[in-house]
JSON list of C-alpha atoms in Angstrom, two decimals:
[
{"chain": "V", "resi": 55, "resn": "GLN", "atom": "CA", "xyz": [256.67, 27.68, 147.68]},
{"chain": "V", "resi": 56, "resn": "TYR", "atom": "CA", "xyz": [256.06, 24.62, 149.85]},
{"chain": "V", "resi": 57, "resn": "VAL", "atom": "CA", "xyz": [255.16, 21.33, 148.18]},
{"chain": "V", "resi": 58, "resn": "LYS", "atom": "CA", "xyz": [254.36, 18.06, 149.90]},
{"chain": "V", "resi": 59, "resn": "ALA", "atom": "CA", "xyz": [254.50, 14.55, 148.48]},
{"chain": "V", "resi": 60, "resn": "ILE", "atom": "CA", "xyz": [251.47, 12.30, 148.58]},
{"chain": "V", "resi": 61, "resn": "GLU", "atom": "CA", "xyz": [253.38, 10.00, 150.90]},
{"chain": "V", "resi": 62, "resn": "PRO", "atom": "CA", "xyz": [251.73, 6.65, 150.08]},
{"chain": "V", "resi": 63, "resn": "VAL", "atom": "CA", "xyz": [252.39, 7.25, 146.37]},
{"chain": "V", "resi": 64, "resn": "ALA", "atom": "CA", "xyz": [255.93, 8.52, 147.00]},
{"chain": "V", "resi": 65, "resn": "ALA", "atom": "CA", "xyz": [256.60, 5.38, 149.08]},
{"chain": "V", "resi": 66, "resn": "ILE", "atom": "CA", "xyz": [255.49, 3.20, 146.16]},
{"chain": "V", "resi": 67, "resn": "ALA", "atom": "CA", "xyz": [257.79, 5.15, 143.82]},
{"chain": "V", "resi": 68, "resn": "ARG", "atom": "CA", "xyz": [260.71, 4.67, 146.23]},
{"chain": "V", "resi": 69, "resn": "ASP", "atom": "CA", "xyz": [259.96, 0.94, 146.60]},
{"chain": "V", "resi": 70, "resn": "TYR", "atom": "CA", "xyz": [259.83, 0.38, 142.83]},
{"chain": "V", "resi": 71, "resn": "LYS", "atom": "CA", "xyz": [262.65, 2.69, 141.71]},
{"chain": "V", "resi": 72, "resn": "ARG", "atom": "CA", "xyz": [264.71, 0.88, 139.07]},
{"chain": "V", "resi": 73, "resn": "LYS", "atom": "CA", "xyz": [262.50, -2.22, 139.43]},
{"chain": "V", "resi": 74, "resn": "VAL", "atom": "CA", "xyz": [259.66, -1.25, 137.09]},
{"chain": "V", "resi": 75, "resn": "PRO", "atom": "CA", "xyz": [259.27, 1.58, 134.57]},
{"chain": "V", "resi": 76, "resn": "MET", "atom": "CA", "xyz": [257.41, 4.59, 135.97]},
{"chain": "V", "resi": 77, "resn": "ALA", "atom": "CA", "xyz": [256.14, 7.81, 134.43]},
{"chain": "V", "resi": 78, "resn": "VAL", "atom": "CA", "xyz": [254.50, 11.08, 135.39]},
{"chain": "V", "resi": 79, "resn": "ALA", "atom": "CA", "xyz": [251.68, 12.42, 133.21]},
{"chain": "V", "resi": 80, "resn": "SER", "atom": "CA", "xyz": [250.66, 15.89, 134.37]},
{"chain": "V", "resi": 81, "resn": "GLY", "atom": "CA", "xyz": [248.67, 18.77, 132.99]},
{"chain": "V", "resi": 82, "resn": "GLY", "atom": "CA", "xyz": [251.22, 21.12, 134.57]},
{"chain": "V", "resi": 83, "resn": "THR", "atom": "CA", "xyz": [254.14, 22.75, 132.80]},
{"chain": "V", "resi": 84, "resn": "ARG", "atom": "CA", "xyz": [257.40, 20.82, 132.54]},
{"chain": "V", "resi": 85, "resn": "VAL", "atom": "CA", "xyz": [259.22, 23.42, 134.67]},
{"chain": "V", "resi": 86, "resn": "ASN", "atom": "CA", "xyz": [256.68, 23.15, 137.49]},
{"chain": "V", "resi": 87, "resn": "VAL", "atom": "CA", "xyz": [256.45, 19.34, 137.36]},
{"chain": "V", "resi": 88, "resn": "LEU", "atom": "CA", "xyz": [260.24, 18.90, 137.40]},
{"chain": "V", "resi": 89, "resn": "ARG", "atom": "CA", "xyz": [260.57, 21.48, 140.20]},
{"chain": "V", "resi": 90, "resn": "THR", "atom": "CA", "xyz": [257.96, 19.60, 142.25]},
{"chain": "V", "resi": 91, "resn": "LEU", "atom": "CA", "xyz": [259.61, 16.22, 141.66]},
{"chain": "V", "resi": 92, "resn": "LYS", "atom": "CA", "xyz": [262.95, 17.67, 142.77]},
{"chain": "V", "resi": 93, "resn": "ALA", "atom": "CA", "xyz": [261.42, 19.26, 145.88]},
{"chain": "V", "resi": 94, "resn": "ILE", "atom": "CA", "xyz": [259.92, 15.94, 147.02]},
{"chain": "V", "resi": 95, "resn": "GLY", "atom": "CA", "xyz": [263.05, 13.93, 146.19]},
{"chain": "V", "resi": 96, "resn": "LEU", "atom": "CA", "xyz": [261.67, 11.98, 143.24]},
{"chain": "V", "resi": 97, "resn": "SER", "atom": "CA", "xyz": [263.31, 13.74, 140.30]},
{"chain": "V", "resi": 98, "resn": "ASP", "atom": "CA", "xyz": [265.32, 10.75, 139.04]},
{"chain": "V", "resi": 99, "resn": "PHE", "atom": "CA", "xyz": [262.67, 8.03, 139.47]},
{"chain": "V", "resi": 100, "resn": "PHE", "atom": "CA", "xyz": [260.77, 8.24, 136.20]},
{"chain": "V", "resi": 101, "resn": "HIS", "atom": "CA", "xyz": [261.39, 6.91, 132.69]},
{"chain": "V", "resi": 102, "resn": "ALA", "atom": "CA", "xyz": [259.04, 9.51, 131.23]},
{"chain": "V", "resi": 103, "resn": "VAL", "atom": "CA", "xyz": [257.67, 12.87, 132.34]},
{"chain": "V", "resi": 104, "resn": "ILE", "atom": "CA", "xyz": [254.78, 13.95, 130.13]},
{"chain": "V", "resi": 105, "resn": "THR", "atom": "CA", "xyz": [253.46, 17.49, 130.66]},
{"chain": "V", "resi": 106, "resn": "ALA", "atom": "CA", "xyz": [251.30, 20.12, 129.02]},
{"chain": "V", "resi": 107, "resn": "ASP", "atom": "CA", "xyz": [254.44, 21.24, 127.20]},
{"chain": "V", "resi": 108, "resn": "ASP", "atom": "CA", "xyz": [254.35, 18.03, 125.14]},
{"chain": "V", "resi": 109, "resn": "HIS", "atom": "CA", "xyz": [251.27, 19.40, 123.32]},
{"chain": "V", "resi": 110, "resn": "LEU", "atom": "CA", "xyz": [249.14, 16.29, 123.71]},
{"chain": "V", "resi": 111, "resn": "LYS", "atom": "CA", "xyz": [245.41, 16.59, 124.25]},
{"chain": "V", "resi": 112, "resn": "PRO", "atom": "CA", "xyz": [244.76, 17.30, 127.94]},
{"chain": "V", "resi": 113, "resn": "LYS", "atom": "CA", "xyz": [242.97, 15.01, 130.35]},
{"chain": "V", "resi": 114, "resn": "PRO", "atom": "CA", "xyz": [240.26, 13.60, 130.18]},
{"chain": "V", "resi": 115, "resn": "ASN", "atom": "CA", "xyz": [241.70, 12.61, 126.79]},
{"chain": "V", "resi": 116, "resn": "PRO", "atom": "CA", "xyz": [243.89, 9.53, 127.38]},
{"chain": "V", "resi": 117, "resn": "ASP", "atom": "CA", "xyz": [246.78, 10.69, 125.16]},
{"chain": "V", "resi": 118, "resn": "MET", "atom": "CA", "xyz": [249.13, 11.65, 128.03]},
{"chain": "V", "resi": 119, "resn": "PHE", "atom": "CA", "xyz": [248.74, 8.24, 129.67]},
{"chain": "V", "resi": 120, "resn": "LEU", "atom": "CA", "xyz": [249.02, 6.38, 126.37]},
{"chain": "V", "resi": 121, "resn": "GLU", "atom": "CA", "xyz": [252.20, 8.30, 125.47]},
{"chain": "V", "resi": 122, "resn": "SER", "atom": "CA", "xyz": [253.66, 7.44, 128.87]},
{"chain": "V", "resi": 123, "resn": "ALA", "atom": "CA", "xyz": [252.95, 3.74, 128.28]},
{"chain": "V", "resi": 124, "resn": "ARG", "atom": "CA", "xyz": [254.44, 3.93, 124.78]},
{"chain": "V", "resi": 125, "resn": "ILE", "atom": "CA", "xyz": [257.67, 5.52, 126.04]},
{"chain": "V", "resi": 126, "resn": "MET", "atom": "CA", "xyz": [257.99, 2.90, 128.79]},
{"chain": "V", "resi": 127, "resn": "GLY", "atom": "CA", "xyz": [257.20, 0.07, 126.36]},
{"chain": "V", "resi": 128, "resn": "ILE", "atom": "CA", "xyz": [254.33, -1.17, 128.53]},
{"chain": "V", "resi": 129, "resn": "LYS", "atom": "CA", "xyz": [250.85, -2.19, 127.37]},
{"chain": "V", "resi": 130, "resn": "PRO", "atom": "CA", "xyz": [248.29, 0.28, 128.76]},
{"chain": "V", "resi": 131, "resn": "GLU", "atom": "CA", "xyz": [246.33, -2.43, 130.56]},
{"chain": "V", "resi": 132, "resn": "LEU", "atom": "CA", "xyz": [249.49, -3.36, 132.50]},
{"chain": "V", "resi": 133, "resn": "CYS", "atom": "CA", "xyz": [250.02, 0.19, 133.78]},
{"chain": "V", "resi": 134, "resn": "GLN", "atom": "CA", "xyz": [248.78, 1.43, 137.16]},
{"chain": "V", "resi": 135, "resn": "VAL", "atom": "CA", "xyz": [247.68, 5.05, 137.41]},
{"chain": "V", "resi": 136, "resn": "PHE", "atom": "CA", "xyz": [247.72, 7.04, 140.65]},
{"chain": "V", "resi": 137, "resn": "GLU", "atom": "CA", "xyz": [245.51, 10.06, 140.05]},
{"chain": "V", "resi": 138, "resn": "ASP", "atom": "CA", "xyz": [244.28, 13.05, 142.03]},
{"chain": "V", "resi": 139, "resn": "GLY", "atom": "CA", "xyz": [241.53, 14.37, 139.78]},
{"chain": "V", "resi": 140, "resn": "ASP", "atom": "CA", "xyz": [238.29, 13.38, 138.09]},
{"chain": "V", "resi": 141, "resn": "LEU", "atom": "CA", "xyz": [239.59, 14.23, 134.62]},
{"chain": "V", "resi": 142, "resn": "GLY", "atom": "CA", "xyz": [242.67, 12.07, 135.15]},
{"chain": "V", "resi": 143, "resn": "LEU", "atom": "CA", "xyz": [240.59, 9.16, 136.41]},
{"chain": "V", "resi": 144, "resn": "GLU", "atom": "CA", "xyz": [238.44, 9.45, 133.29]},
{"chain": "V", "resi": 145, "resn": "ALA", "atom": "CA", "xyz": [241.57, 9.60, 131.10]},
{"chain": "V", "resi": 146, "resn": "ALA", "atom": "CA", "xyz": [242.95, 6.45, 132.75]},
{"chain": "V", "resi": 147, "resn": "ARG", "atom": "CA", "xyz": [239.65, 4.63, 132.13]},
{"chain": "V", "resi": 148, "resn": "GLU", "atom": "CA", "xyz": [239.68, 5.74, 128.49]},
{"chain": "V", "resi": 149, "resn": "ALA", "atom": "CA", "xyz": [243.29, 4.52, 128.18]},
{"chain": "V", "resi": 150, "resn": "GLY", "atom": "CA", "xyz": [242.30, 1.12, 129.57]},
{"chain": "V", "resi": 151, "resn": "MET", "atom": "CA", "xyz": [244.53, 1.59, 132.62]},
{"chain": "V", "resi": 152, "resn": "PRO", "atom": "CA", "xyz": [243.51, 0.70, 136.15]},
{"chain": "V", "resi": 153, "resn": "ALA", "atom": "CA", "xyz": [243.56, 3.77, 138.40]},
{"chain": "V", "resi": 154, "resn": "ILE", "atom": "CA", "xyz": [243.67, 4.55, 142.09]},
{"chain": "V", "resi": 155, "resn": "ASP", "atom": "CA", "xyz": [242.16, 7.82, 143.34]},
{"chain": "V", "resi": 156, "resn": "VAL", "atom": "CA", "xyz": [244.78, 9.27, 145.71]},
{"chain": "V", "resi": 157, "resn": "ARG", "atom": "CA", "xyz": [242.69, 12.22, 146.93]},
{"chain": "V", "resi": 158, "resn": "PRO", "atom": "CA", "xyz": [241.93, 10.53, 150.27]},
{"chain": "V", "resi": 159, "resn": "TYR", "atom": "CA", "xyz": [245.68, 10.76, 150.99]},
{"chain": "V", "resi": 160, "resn": "LEU", "atom": "CA", "xyz": [246.03, 14.48, 150.23]}
]
């Protein structure tokens, strides 16, 4: 199966690797998320990978984003979310995190 990075977001991840804590919060399964990160060359960039397998309430509930912030030790309002769905944008708002809609770059 072919997967493609959202290049502007991947470029940000590459620029900030080991400079700031980063996390992935996805409604996908851990196996699929880790497989995708490996396929696009970003598998070792993130301090936390939160997935549906972590049994948190799904987006639009903010729990996945809040757990990511907790693991990274960052206040939610200091996090930046890059999101590709309406439910995730709502979850970021509910978490008090600024968010960028990346769908124009898909």
